[in-house]
Short mmCIF file of N, CA and C in Angstrom, two decimals:
data_model
loop_
_atom_site.label_atom_id
_atom_site.label_comp_id
_atom_site.label_asym_id
_atom_site.label_seq_id
_atom_site.Cartn_x
_atom_site.Cartn_y
_atom_site.Cartn_z
N MET A 455 0.85 -1.26 -0.03
CA MET A 455 0.03 -0.01 0.10
C MET A 455 0.85 1.31 0.05
N GLY A 456 0.57 2.18 -0.85
CA GLY A 456 1.42 3.38 -1.06
C GLY A 456 1.08 4.28 0.08
N GLU A 457 1.77 5.47 0.00
CA GLU A 457 1.48 6.66 0.98
C GLU A 457 0.01 7.20 0.91
N ASN A 458 -0.46 7.22 -0.38
CA ASN A 458 -1.87 7.68 -0.44
C ASN A 458 -2.75 6.81 0.05
N GLY A 459 -2.59 5.52 0.04
CA GLY A 459 -3.42 4.28 0.65
C GLY A 459 -3.41 4.46 2.01
N GLN A 460 -2.26 4.64 2.58
CA GLN A 460 -2.18 4.86 4.20
C GLN A 460 -2.91 6.09 4.52
N GLU A 461 -2.88 7.10 3.83
CA GLU A 461 -3.57 8.26 4.22
C GLU A 461 -5.13 8.11 4.24
N GLU A 462 -5.49 7.29 3.09
CA GLU A 462 -6.88 7.04 2.90
C GLU A 462 -7.35 6.19 3.97
N LEU A 463 -6.44 5.08 4.43
CA LEU A 463 -6.97 4.25 5.48
C LEU A 463 -7.04 5.01 6.71
N MET A 464 -6.14 5.85 7.04
CA MET A 464 -6.29 6.74 8.30
C MET A 464 -7.65 7.43 8.31
N ARG A 465 -7.88 8.08 7.13
CA ARG A 465 -9.14 8.75 7.06
C ARG A 465 -10.27 8.05 7.35
N ILE A 466 -10.30 6.71 6.82
CA ILE A 466 -11.49 5.85 6.78
C ILE A 466 -11.59 5.47 8.31
N GLN A 467 -10.38 5.05 8.84
CA GLN A 467 -10.36 4.58 10.30
C GLN A 467 -10.82 5.70 11.32
N ASP A 468 -10.51 7.02 11.02
CA ASP A 468 -10.90 8.22 11.83
C ASP A 468 -12.55 8.26 11.55
N LEU A 469 -13.06 8.11 10.37
CA LEU A 469 -14.43 8.18 10.23
C LEU A 469 -15.11 7.16 11.00
N LEU A 470 -14.64 5.84 10.96
CA LEU A 470 -15.21 4.74 11.65
C LEU A 470 -15.26 5.00 13.13
N GLN A 471 -14.28 5.53 13.79
CA GLN A 471 -14.14 5.89 15.09
C GLN A 471 -15.08 6.87 15.41
N SER A 472 -15.09 7.96 14.78
CA SER A 472 -15.94 9.20 15.06
C SER A 472 -17.40 8.99 14.84
N LYS A 473 -17.74 8.09 13.95
CA LYS A 473 -19.17 7.70 13.78
C LYS A 473 -19.46 6.40 14.18
N ARG A 474 -18.70 5.81 15.08
CA ARG A 474 -18.76 4.44 15.59
C ARG A 474 -20.19 4.15 16.12
N ALA A 475 -20.67 4.85 17.10
CA ALA A 475 -21.98 4.61 17.67
C ALA A 475 -23.15 4.71 16.72
N GLU A 476 -23.00 5.60 15.84
CA GLU A 476 -24.09 5.94 14.80
C GLU A 476 -24.08 4.67 13.87
N LEU A 477 -22.87 4.21 13.46
CA LEU A 477 -22.68 3.03 12.40
C LEU A 477 -23.15 1.90 13.06
N VAL A 478 -22.76 1.61 14.33
CA VAL A 478 -23.25 0.37 14.97
C VAL A 478 -24.85 0.34 15.08
N ASN A 479 -25.38 1.27 15.41
CA ASN A 479 -26.90 1.40 15.68
C ASN A 479 -27.46 1.24 14.38
N LEU A 480 -27.05 1.92 13.25
CA LEU A 480 -27.61 1.70 11.86
C LEU A 480 -27.38 0.24 11.43
N TRP A 481 -26.28 -0.22 11.74
CA TRP A 481 -25.95 -1.47 11.20
C TRP A 481 -26.73 -2.61 11.96
N PHE A 482 -26.82 -2.50 13.32
CA PHE A 482 -27.59 -3.27 14.09
C PHE A 482 -29.16 -3.39 13.63
N GLU A 483 -29.65 -2.13 13.45
CA GLU A 483 -31.00 -2.02 12.83
C GLU A 483 -31.31 -2.82 11.59
N ARG A 484 -30.24 -2.59 10.63
CA ARG A 484 -30.40 -3.48 9.38
C ARG A 484 -30.24 -4.87 9.50
N VAL A 485 -29.55 -5.43 10.43
CA VAL A 485 -29.32 -6.85 10.68
C VAL A 485 -30.67 -7.27 11.33
N ILE A 486 -31.21 -6.61 12.28
CA ILE A 486 -32.55 -6.89 12.97
C ILE A 486 -33.76 -6.99 12.00
N ASP A 487 -33.71 -5.98 10.98
CA ASP A 487 -34.82 -5.99 9.90
C ASP A 487 -34.78 -7.28 9.14
N THR A 488 -33.78 -8.12 9.21
CA THR A 488 -33.73 -9.46 8.41
C THR A 488 -34.67 -10.39 9.09
N TYR A 489 -34.94 -10.22 10.25
CA TYR A 489 -35.75 -11.13 11.03
C TYR A 489 -37.32 -10.91 10.85
N PRO A 490 -38.10 -11.90 11.11
CA PRO A 490 -39.70 -11.49 11.03
C PRO A 490 -39.95 -10.48 12.17
N ALA A 491 -41.17 -9.85 11.69
CA ALA A 491 -41.50 -8.56 12.37
C ALA A 491 -41.50 -8.70 13.97
N GLU A 492 -42.20 -9.89 14.31
CA GLU A 492 -42.36 -10.05 15.85
C GLU A 492 -40.95 -10.36 16.46
N THR A 493 -40.11 -11.13 15.77
CA THR A 493 -38.72 -11.30 16.35
C THR A 493 -37.96 -9.99 16.47
N ALA A 494 -37.93 -9.20 15.43
CA ALA A 494 -37.22 -7.91 15.29
C ALA A 494 -37.73 -7.04 16.56
N LYS A 495 -38.90 -7.08 16.62
CA LYS A 495 -39.48 -6.19 17.80
C LYS A 495 -39.09 -6.62 19.03
N PHE A 496 -39.01 -8.00 19.30
CA PHE A 496 -38.47 -8.45 20.63
C PHE A 496 -36.92 -8.15 20.80
N ILE A 497 -36.09 -8.36 19.73
CA ILE A 497 -34.75 -8.08 19.70
C ILE A 497 -34.46 -6.81 19.99
N ARG A 498 -35.14 -5.78 19.37
CA ARG A 498 -35.10 -4.33 19.68
C ARG A 498 -35.47 -3.89 21.03
N LYS A 499 -36.31 -4.60 21.48
CA LYS A 499 -37.01 -4.12 22.92
C LYS A 499 -36.23 -4.66 24.13
N GLU A 500 -35.94 -6.02 24.04
CA GLU A 500 -35.37 -6.70 25.07
C GLU A 500 -33.71 -6.46 25.19
N LYS A 501 -33.48 -5.80 26.23
CA LYS A 501 -32.00 -5.30 26.53
C LYS A 501 -31.22 -6.39 27.42
N ASP A 502 -31.96 -7.28 28.07
CA ASP A 502 -31.20 -8.53 28.86
C ASP A 502 -30.53 -9.36 27.92
N PRO A 503 -29.10 -9.53 28.17
CA PRO A 503 -28.44 -10.49 27.36
C PRO A 503 -28.82 -11.97 27.52
N PHE A 504 -29.38 -12.27 28.69
CA PHE A 504 -29.81 -13.62 28.93
C PHE A 504 -31.22 -13.84 28.52
N ALA A 505 -31.98 -12.76 28.43
CA ALA A 505 -33.33 -12.92 27.80
C ALA A 505 -33.31 -12.96 26.16
N ASN A 506 -32.25 -12.17 25.71
CA ASN A 506 -32.11 -11.86 24.22
C ASN A 506 -30.82 -12.18 23.82
N PRO A 507 -30.22 -13.38 23.86
CA PRO A 507 -28.97 -13.61 23.46
C PRO A 507 -28.63 -13.35 21.93
N VAL A 508 -29.63 -13.49 21.11
CA VAL A 508 -29.48 -13.12 19.74
C VAL A 508 -29.23 -11.65 19.57
N GLY A 509 -29.84 -10.82 20.12
CA GLY A 509 -29.62 -9.34 20.05
C GLY A 509 -28.32 -9.00 20.66
N SER A 510 -27.97 -9.46 21.89
CA SER A 510 -26.74 -9.23 22.56
C SER A 510 -25.55 -9.74 21.78
N SER A 511 -25.54 -10.99 21.29
CA SER A 511 -24.44 -11.52 20.48
C SER A 511 -24.28 -10.72 19.21
N THR A 512 -25.31 -10.29 18.54
CA THR A 512 -25.18 -9.62 17.25
C THR A 512 -24.61 -8.14 17.53
N LEU A 513 -25.25 -7.54 18.49
CA LEU A 513 -24.54 -6.27 18.75
C LEU A 513 -23.16 -6.35 19.15
N THR A 514 -22.70 -7.22 20.04
CA THR A 514 -21.23 -7.15 20.35
C THR A 514 -20.46 -7.64 19.19
N GLY A 515 -20.96 -8.60 18.41
CA GLY A 515 -20.15 -9.00 17.26
C GLY A 515 -20.06 -7.78 16.24
N LEU A 516 -21.00 -7.06 16.01
CA LEU A 516 -20.89 -5.91 15.08
C LEU A 516 -19.97 -5.01 15.56
N GLU A 517 -20.02 -4.55 16.79
CA GLU A 517 -19.05 -3.60 17.40
C GLU A 517 -17.60 -4.10 17.19
N GLY A 518 -17.40 -5.46 17.42
CA GLY A 518 -16.10 -6.15 17.25
C GLY A 518 -15.62 -5.83 15.87
N VAL A 519 -16.52 -6.26 14.88
CA VAL A 519 -16.10 -6.32 13.47
C VAL A 519 -15.71 -4.85 13.19
N LEU A 520 -16.38 -3.83 13.49
CA LEU A 520 -16.07 -2.52 13.14
C LEU A 520 -14.72 -2.19 13.74
N ASP A 521 -14.56 -2.52 14.94
CA ASP A 521 -13.27 -2.21 15.66
C ASP A 521 -12.22 -2.92 14.97
N LYS A 522 -12.34 -4.20 14.38
CA LYS A 522 -11.13 -4.82 13.84
C LYS A 522 -10.81 -4.49 12.35
N LEU A 523 -11.61 -3.47 11.80
CA LEU A 523 -11.25 -3.17 10.36
C LEU A 523 -10.03 -2.44 10.28
N SER A 524 -8.96 -3.13 9.70
CA SER A 524 -7.82 -2.35 9.58
C SER A 524 -7.08 -3.15 8.41
N TYR A 525 -5.92 -2.59 7.85
CA TYR A 525 -5.29 -3.35 6.65
C TYR A 525 -3.96 -3.58 7.22
N PRO A 526 -3.42 -4.73 6.94
CA PRO A 526 -4.11 -5.88 6.39
C PRO A 526 -5.12 -6.35 7.51
N LEU A 527 -6.17 -7.06 6.96
CA LEU A 527 -7.32 -7.48 7.95
C LEU A 527 -6.77 -8.71 8.73
N ASP A 528 -7.16 -8.62 10.06
CA ASP A 528 -6.71 -9.82 10.87
C ASP A 528 -7.91 -10.72 10.71
N ARG A 529 -7.84 -11.77 9.84
CA ARG A 529 -9.12 -12.64 9.63
C ARG A 529 -9.41 -13.36 10.91
N ALA A 530 -8.38 -13.78 11.80
CA ALA A 530 -8.82 -14.59 12.95
C ALA A 530 -9.53 -13.78 13.88
N ALA A 531 -9.19 -12.47 14.08
CA ALA A 531 -9.94 -11.58 14.99
C ALA A 531 -11.24 -11.21 14.45
N VAL A 532 -11.46 -11.05 13.08
CA VAL A 532 -12.78 -10.81 12.58
C VAL A 532 -13.55 -12.03 12.60
N GLU A 533 -13.01 -13.07 12.40
CA GLU A 533 -13.79 -14.44 12.54
C GLU A 533 -14.43 -14.56 13.86
N GLU A 534 -13.61 -14.24 14.86
CA GLU A 534 -14.05 -14.39 16.18
C GLU A 534 -15.38 -13.42 16.54
N MET A 535 -15.24 -12.28 15.98
CA MET A 535 -16.36 -11.40 16.20
C MET A 535 -17.61 -11.84 15.28
N LEU A 536 -17.35 -12.26 14.11
CA LEU A 536 -18.43 -12.65 13.19
C LEU A 536 -19.04 -14.05 13.83
N ASP A 537 -18.44 -14.92 14.54
CA ASP A 537 -18.78 -16.27 14.75
C ASP A 537 -20.25 -16.30 15.37
N PRO A 538 -20.46 -15.61 16.62
CA PRO A 538 -21.75 -15.60 17.08
C PRO A 538 -22.84 -15.24 16.17
N ILE A 539 -22.63 -14.22 15.38
CA ILE A 539 -23.74 -13.69 14.50
C ILE A 539 -23.90 -14.79 13.43
N VAL A 540 -23.06 -15.19 12.80
CA VAL A 540 -23.14 -16.14 11.64
C VAL A 540 -23.58 -17.48 12.10
N ARG A 541 -23.15 -17.91 13.32
CA ARG A 541 -23.54 -19.18 13.87
C ARG A 541 -25.04 -19.24 14.06
N ILE A 542 -25.56 -18.14 14.71
CA ILE A 542 -26.98 -18.10 14.89
C ILE A 542 -27.72 -18.12 13.56
N ARG A 543 -27.35 -17.37 12.54
CA ARG A 543 -27.86 -17.38 11.23
C ARG A 543 -27.90 -18.56 10.53
N ALA A 544 -26.89 -19.47 10.81
CA ALA A 544 -26.57 -20.67 10.08
C ALA A 544 -27.69 -21.75 10.61
N VAL A 545 -28.08 -21.52 11.98
CA VAL A 545 -28.88 -22.43 12.51
C VAL A 545 -30.50 -22.07 12.12
N GLN A 546 -30.65 -20.90 11.76
CA GLN A 546 -31.90 -20.34 11.44
C GLN A 546 -32.11 -20.58 9.91
N SER A 547 -33.22 -20.28 9.43
CA SER A 547 -33.54 -20.45 7.82
C SER A 547 -33.02 -19.58 7.01
N PHE A 548 -31.89 -18.94 7.29
CA PHE A 548 -31.41 -18.12 6.25
C PHE A 548 -30.64 -18.74 5.14
N LYS A 549 -30.98 -18.18 3.95
CA LYS A 549 -29.93 -18.79 2.72
C LYS A 549 -28.72 -18.03 2.98
N PRO A 550 -27.69 -18.79 2.31
CA PRO A 550 -26.23 -18.15 2.39
C PRO A 550 -26.18 -16.70 2.26
N SER A 551 -26.72 -16.36 1.13
CA SER A 551 -26.58 -14.89 0.74
C SER A 551 -27.01 -13.85 1.75
N ASP A 552 -28.38 -14.35 2.32
CA ASP A 552 -29.02 -13.55 3.43
C ASP A 552 -28.27 -13.52 4.74
N ALA A 553 -27.68 -14.59 4.92
CA ALA A 553 -26.93 -14.94 6.26
C ALA A 553 -25.87 -13.91 6.38
N VAL A 554 -25.17 -13.62 5.23
CA VAL A 554 -23.95 -12.72 5.25
C VAL A 554 -24.12 -11.26 4.52
N ARG A 555 -25.37 -11.20 4.22
CA ARG A 555 -25.68 -9.80 3.67
C ARG A 555 -25.33 -8.58 4.55
N PHE A 556 -25.49 -8.85 5.84
CA PHE A 556 -25.17 -7.79 6.87
C PHE A 556 -23.88 -7.12 6.60
N VAL A 557 -22.71 -7.85 6.04
CA VAL A 557 -21.55 -7.31 5.93
C VAL A 557 -21.55 -6.19 4.81
N PHE A 558 -22.33 -6.54 3.75
CA PHE A 558 -22.42 -5.65 2.50
C PHE A 558 -23.28 -4.32 3.06
N ASP A 559 -24.17 -4.60 3.98
CA ASP A 559 -24.95 -3.44 4.61
C ASP A 559 -23.89 -2.40 5.08
N LEU A 560 -22.81 -2.89 5.77
CA LEU A 560 -21.89 -1.94 6.38
C LEU A 560 -21.26 -1.14 5.32
N LYS A 561 -21.03 -1.78 4.19
CA LYS A 561 -20.36 -1.02 3.19
C LYS A 561 -21.25 0.12 2.71
N TYR A 562 -22.46 -0.13 2.44
CA TYR A 562 -23.53 0.94 2.07
C TYR A 562 -23.38 1.99 3.15
N LEU A 563 -23.50 1.68 4.53
CA LEU A 563 -23.66 2.55 5.54
C LEU A 563 -22.53 3.50 5.66
N VAL A 564 -21.15 2.91 5.49
CA VAL A 564 -20.02 3.71 5.66
C VAL A 564 -19.86 4.73 4.37
N LYS A 565 -20.28 4.23 3.10
CA LYS A 565 -20.24 5.19 2.09
C LYS A 565 -21.26 6.33 2.22
N LYS A 566 -22.36 5.94 2.84
CA LYS A 566 -23.32 7.00 3.13
C LYS A 566 -22.86 7.91 4.11
N THR A 567 -22.26 7.48 5.11
CA THR A 567 -21.77 8.27 6.19
C THR A 567 -20.56 9.12 5.73
N ALA A 568 -19.83 8.54 4.90
CA ALA A 568 -18.63 9.26 4.39
C ALA A 568 -18.86 10.34 3.19
N ALA A 569 -20.11 10.39 2.78
CA ALA A 569 -20.56 11.40 1.78
C ALA A 569 -20.35 12.73 2.40
N GLY A 570 -19.66 13.66 1.66
CA GLY A 570 -19.38 15.02 2.12
C GLY A 570 -18.21 15.12 3.09
N THR A 571 -17.53 13.99 3.17
CA THR A 571 -16.22 14.15 3.79
C THR A 571 -15.06 14.21 2.88
N ASP A 572 -13.82 14.15 3.26
CA ASP A 572 -12.72 14.24 2.60
C ASP A 572 -12.13 13.04 1.96
N ILE A 573 -12.99 11.93 2.29
CA ILE A 573 -12.57 10.56 1.87
C ILE A 573 -13.19 10.51 0.57
N GLU A 574 -12.23 10.21 -0.58
CA GLU A 574 -12.61 10.29 -1.94
C GLU A 574 -12.51 8.85 -2.46
N ASP A 575 -11.56 8.02 -1.96
CA ASP A 575 -11.34 6.69 -2.60
C ASP A 575 -11.86 5.65 -1.54
N MET A 576 -12.87 4.93 -1.90
CA MET A 576 -13.41 3.90 -1.00
C MET A 576 -12.97 2.52 -1.43
N ASP A 577 -11.98 2.41 -2.49
CA ASP A 577 -11.63 1.18 -2.79
C ASP A 577 -11.00 0.29 -1.71
N LEU A 578 -10.20 0.96 -0.90
CA LEU A 578 -9.61 0.16 0.25
C LEU A 578 -10.86 -0.45 1.16
N LEU A 579 -11.75 0.41 1.44
CA LEU A 579 -12.85 -0.10 2.31
C LEU A 579 -13.54 -1.24 1.59
N ASP A 580 -13.80 -1.06 0.45
CA ASP A 580 -14.40 -2.15 -0.32
C ASP A 580 -13.66 -3.44 -0.24
N ARG A 581 -12.39 -3.42 -0.49
CA ARG A 581 -11.64 -4.43 -0.37
C ARG A 581 -11.65 -5.28 1.23
N LEU A 582 -11.47 -4.21 1.93
CA LEU A 582 -11.67 -4.77 3.40
C LEU A 582 -12.93 -5.48 3.74
N LEU A 583 -14.04 -4.76 3.35
CA LEU A 583 -15.45 -5.35 3.68
C LEU A 583 -15.56 -6.55 2.86
N ASP A 584 -15.06 -6.73 1.55
CA ASP A 584 -15.26 -7.89 0.76
C ASP A 584 -14.52 -8.94 1.45
N GLU A 585 -13.47 -8.80 2.00
CA GLU A 585 -12.65 -9.81 2.68
C GLU A 585 -13.54 -10.24 3.90
N VAL A 586 -14.07 -9.25 4.64
CA VAL A 586 -14.91 -9.61 5.97
C VAL A 586 -16.19 -10.53 5.33
N ALA A 587 -16.59 -10.28 4.19
CA ALA A 587 -17.75 -10.97 3.72
C ALA A 587 -17.20 -12.36 3.35
N LEU A 588 -16.07 -12.58 2.82
CA LEU A 588 -15.57 -13.90 2.59
C LEU A 588 -15.31 -14.67 3.86
N VAL A 589 -14.90 -14.00 5.01
CA VAL A 589 -14.62 -14.55 6.29
C VAL A 589 -15.96 -15.01 6.89
N ALA A 590 -16.96 -14.26 6.60
CA ALA A 590 -18.46 -14.54 7.18
C ALA A 590 -18.88 -15.73 6.20
N PHE A 591 -18.64 -15.92 5.16
CA PHE A 591 -19.31 -16.91 4.27
C PHE A 591 -18.59 -18.32 4.61
N ASP A 592 -17.16 -18.18 4.87
CA ASP A 592 -16.40 -19.35 5.25
C ASP A 592 -17.07 -19.88 6.45
N LYS A 593 -17.29 -19.01 7.49
CA LYS A 593 -17.76 -19.21 8.83
C LYS A 593 -19.10 -19.83 8.63
N TYR A 594 -20.04 -19.30 7.79
CA TYR A 594 -21.38 -19.70 7.66
C TYR A 594 -21.27 -21.27 7.08
N MET A 595 -20.49 -21.48 6.17
CA MET A 595 -20.34 -22.90 5.64
C MET A 595 -19.81 -23.82 6.60
N ASP A 596 -18.78 -23.41 7.57
CA ASP A 596 -18.32 -24.35 8.51
C ASP A 596 -19.45 -24.61 9.58
N CYS A 597 -20.24 -23.61 9.74
CA CYS A 597 -21.32 -23.88 10.75
C CYS A 597 -22.33 -24.76 10.01
N LYS A 598 -22.73 -24.66 8.84
CA LYS A 598 -23.59 -25.59 8.09
C LYS A 598 -23.04 -27.00 8.01
N LEU A 599 -21.75 -27.12 7.85
CA LEU A 599 -21.25 -28.40 7.84
C LEU A 599 -21.32 -29.11 9.19
N GLN A 600 -21.07 -28.32 10.19
CA GLN A 600 -21.17 -28.94 11.71
C GLN A 600 -22.55 -29.37 11.85
N LEU A 601 -23.57 -28.59 11.50
CA LEU A 601 -24.88 -28.85 11.58
C LEU A 601 -25.16 -30.24 10.83
N PHE A 602 -24.76 -30.24 9.69
CA PHE A 602 -25.06 -31.43 8.93
C PHE A 602 -24.39 -32.72 9.52
N GLU A 603 -23.22 -32.53 10.02
CA GLU A 603 -22.51 -33.75 10.62
C GLU A 603 -23.30 -34.20 11.91
N PHE A 604 -23.62 -33.18 12.64
CA PHE A 604 -24.40 -33.53 13.84
C PHE A 604 -25.78 -34.11 13.45
N ARG A 605 -26.43 -33.67 12.51
CA ARG A 605 -27.82 -34.39 12.16
C ARG A 605 -27.67 -35.68 11.53
N ALA A 606 -26.62 -35.83 10.86
CA ALA A 606 -26.24 -37.20 10.16
C ALA A 606 -25.91 -38.30 11.30
N ASN A 607 -24.99 -37.79 12.33
CA ASN A 607 -24.70 -38.70 13.40
C ASN A 607 -25.96 -38.97 14.22
N GLN A 608 -26.79 -37.93 14.41
CA GLN A 608 -27.99 -38.32 15.25
C GLN A 608 -28.87 -39.31 14.56
N THR A 609 -29.13 -39.13 13.21
CA THR A 609 -29.94 -40.19 12.43
C THR A 609 -29.23 -41.44 12.43
N ARG A 610 -27.90 -41.47 12.22
CA ARG A 610 -27.31 -42.75 12.22
C ARG A 610 -27.55 -43.53 13.63
N ASN A 611 -27.28 -42.69 14.78
CA ASN A 611 -27.39 -43.35 16.08
C ASN A 611 -28.92 -43.74 16.40
N ARG A 612 -29.87 -42.94 15.86
CA ARG A 612 -31.30 -43.33 16.20
C ARG A 612 -31.55 -44.55 15.33
N THR A 613 -31.07 -44.68 14.01
CA THR A 613 -31.35 -45.89 13.24
C THR A 613 -30.68 -47.18 13.80
N LEU A 614 -29.46 -47.07 14.32
CA LEU A 614 -28.83 -48.14 14.87
C LEU A 614 -29.65 -48.54 16.17
N ARG A 615 -30.00 -47.64 16.91
CA ARG A 615 -30.75 -48.04 18.30
C ARG A 615 -32.22 -48.79 17.79
N LEU A 616 -32.91 -48.27 16.75
CA LEU A 616 -34.01 -48.85 16.29
C LEU A 616 -33.90 -50.25 15.77
N LEU A 617 -32.66 -50.39 14.99
CA LEU A 617 -32.45 -51.73 14.45
C LEU A 617 -32.04 -52.72 15.72
N GLU A 618 -31.37 -52.33 16.59
CA GLU A 618 -30.87 -53.07 17.80
C GLU A 618 -32.23 -53.42 18.53
N LYS A 619 -33.08 -52.65 18.80
CA LYS A 619 -34.37 -52.86 19.41
C LYS A 619 -35.21 -53.91 18.82
N ALA A 620 -35.23 -53.73 17.50
CA ALA A 620 -36.07 -54.77 16.72
C ALA A 620 -35.30 -56.10 16.53
N GLY A 621 -34.13 -56.26 16.98
CA GLY A 621 -33.42 -57.58 16.94
C GLY A 621 -32.87 -57.80 15.57
N LEU A 622 -32.69 -56.80 14.67
CA LEU A 622 -32.21 -56.94 13.37
C LEU A 622 -30.69 -56.66 13.21
N MET A 623 -30.21 -56.19 14.47
CA MET A 623 -28.71 -56.00 14.37
C MET A 623 -28.17 -56.20 15.89
N LYS A 624 -27.03 -56.94 15.83
CA LYS A 624 -26.26 -57.20 17.01
C LYS A 624 -24.88 -56.87 16.83
N GLU A 625 -24.36 -56.51 17.92
CA GLU A 625 -22.89 -56.17 17.97
C GLU A 625 -22.19 -57.49 18.12
N VAL A 626 -21.06 -57.70 17.20
CA VAL A 626 -20.32 -58.65 17.31
C VAL A 626 -19.18 -58.53 18.32
N GLU A 627 -19.06 -59.43 19.29
CA GLU A 627 -18.20 -59.28 20.39
C GLU A 627 -16.72 -59.27 20.12
N ALA A 628 -16.51 -60.51 19.57
CA ALA A 628 -14.97 -60.74 19.14
C ALA A 628 -14.93 -60.98 17.67
N VAL A 629 -14.12 -60.52 17.00
CA VAL A 629 -13.78 -60.56 15.52
C VAL A 629 -12.31 -60.94 15.55
N GLY A 630 -12.02 -62.06 14.70
CA GLY A 630 -10.66 -62.40 14.46
C GLY A 630 -10.62 -63.83 13.93
N ALA A 631 -9.61 -64.65 14.32
CA ALA A 631 -9.35 -65.89 13.85
C ALA A 631 -10.37 -66.79 14.30
N GLU A 632 -11.11 -66.62 15.33
CA GLU A 632 -12.06 -67.54 15.70
C GLU A 632 -13.27 -67.69 14.70
N ILE A 633 -13.45 -66.74 13.95
CA ILE A 633 -14.57 -66.90 12.91
C ILE A 633 -14.26 -67.90 12.01
N ILE A 634 -12.98 -67.98 11.57
CA ILE A 634 -12.69 -68.98 10.53
C ILE A 634 -12.41 -70.42 11.39
N PRO A 635 -12.94 -71.40 10.74
CA PRO A 635 -12.64 -72.73 11.42
C PRO A 635 -11.19 -72.97 11.63
N HIS A 636 -11.00 -73.40 12.90
CA HIS A 636 -9.58 -73.69 13.33
C HIS A 636 -8.57 -74.41 12.35
N ASN A 637 -9.12 -75.53 11.77
CA ASN A 637 -8.35 -76.28 10.98
C ASN A 637 -7.92 -75.42 9.68
N VAL A 638 -8.75 -74.63 9.28
CA VAL A 638 -8.58 -73.99 7.84
C VAL A 638 -7.47 -72.91 8.28
N TYR A 639 -7.62 -72.20 9.26
CA TYR A 639 -6.70 -71.23 9.71
C TYR A 639 -5.48 -71.76 9.96
N LYS A 640 -5.27 -72.87 10.78
CA LYS A 640 -4.04 -73.56 10.98
C LYS A 640 -3.24 -74.02 9.72
N ASN A 641 -3.99 -74.39 8.78
CA ASN A 641 -3.44 -74.97 7.59
C ASN A 641 -3.06 -73.89 6.51
N GLY A 642 -3.10 -72.63 6.85
CA GLY A 642 -2.64 -71.56 5.87
C GLY A 642 -3.86 -70.95 5.24
N GLY A 643 -5.06 -71.05 5.49
CA GLY A 643 -6.16 -70.59 4.74
C GLY A 643 -6.99 -71.44 3.92
N PHE A 644 -7.86 -70.72 3.22
CA PHE A 644 -8.97 -71.53 2.41
C PHE A 644 -8.16 -72.24 1.17
N ASP A 645 -7.15 -71.48 0.53
CA ASP A 645 -6.63 -72.01 -0.69
C ASP A 645 -5.80 -73.38 -0.22
N GLN A 646 -5.16 -73.35 0.82
CA GLN A 646 -4.37 -74.51 1.31
C GLN A 646 -5.14 -75.76 1.64
N HIS A 647 -6.40 -75.33 2.01
CA HIS A 647 -7.19 -76.43 2.57
C HIS A 647 -7.81 -77.43 1.70
N SER A 648 -8.07 -77.01 0.57
CA SER A 648 -8.73 -77.75 -0.47
C SER A 648 -8.06 -78.98 -0.85
#
């Protein structure tokens, strides 16, 4: 990154810090608007993190992502902030594009907030937020894979228990040479025995 890029980054980071509370509130509202109306109403109203873990986790994660925006992007730190938000959305019925759309909402909000400032080049911000979106998508897919594996294991275990209850399947206690007749095993196998 050249000197102009560094200056532009500094201006963007100054903007993010000076407008942090406003950006977080606007961003939180946009995320909450992706939920059904009754759910969104509850998330907005309930401030107790124990009664409203979705709202609390989302707000904390959004604040953290905003604070971690820097060049180069610390992917691990951003992933840690995104994890609770994306994990919740992976369990719910969001399509992948809708689950991570909130990252692109921040891009829109920052550009809208930056209008009329001395920030001219938003390419760096675009690249940073595109990278955040990729981290969010990777996290979403990891969560979906974990859910799939959990459900597959649950189904397999349930099926095995049903088969065992029905007497259609039994566990073999000892597997080894005892299964093959002793005289066949002792004489070198089936080919030698004939």
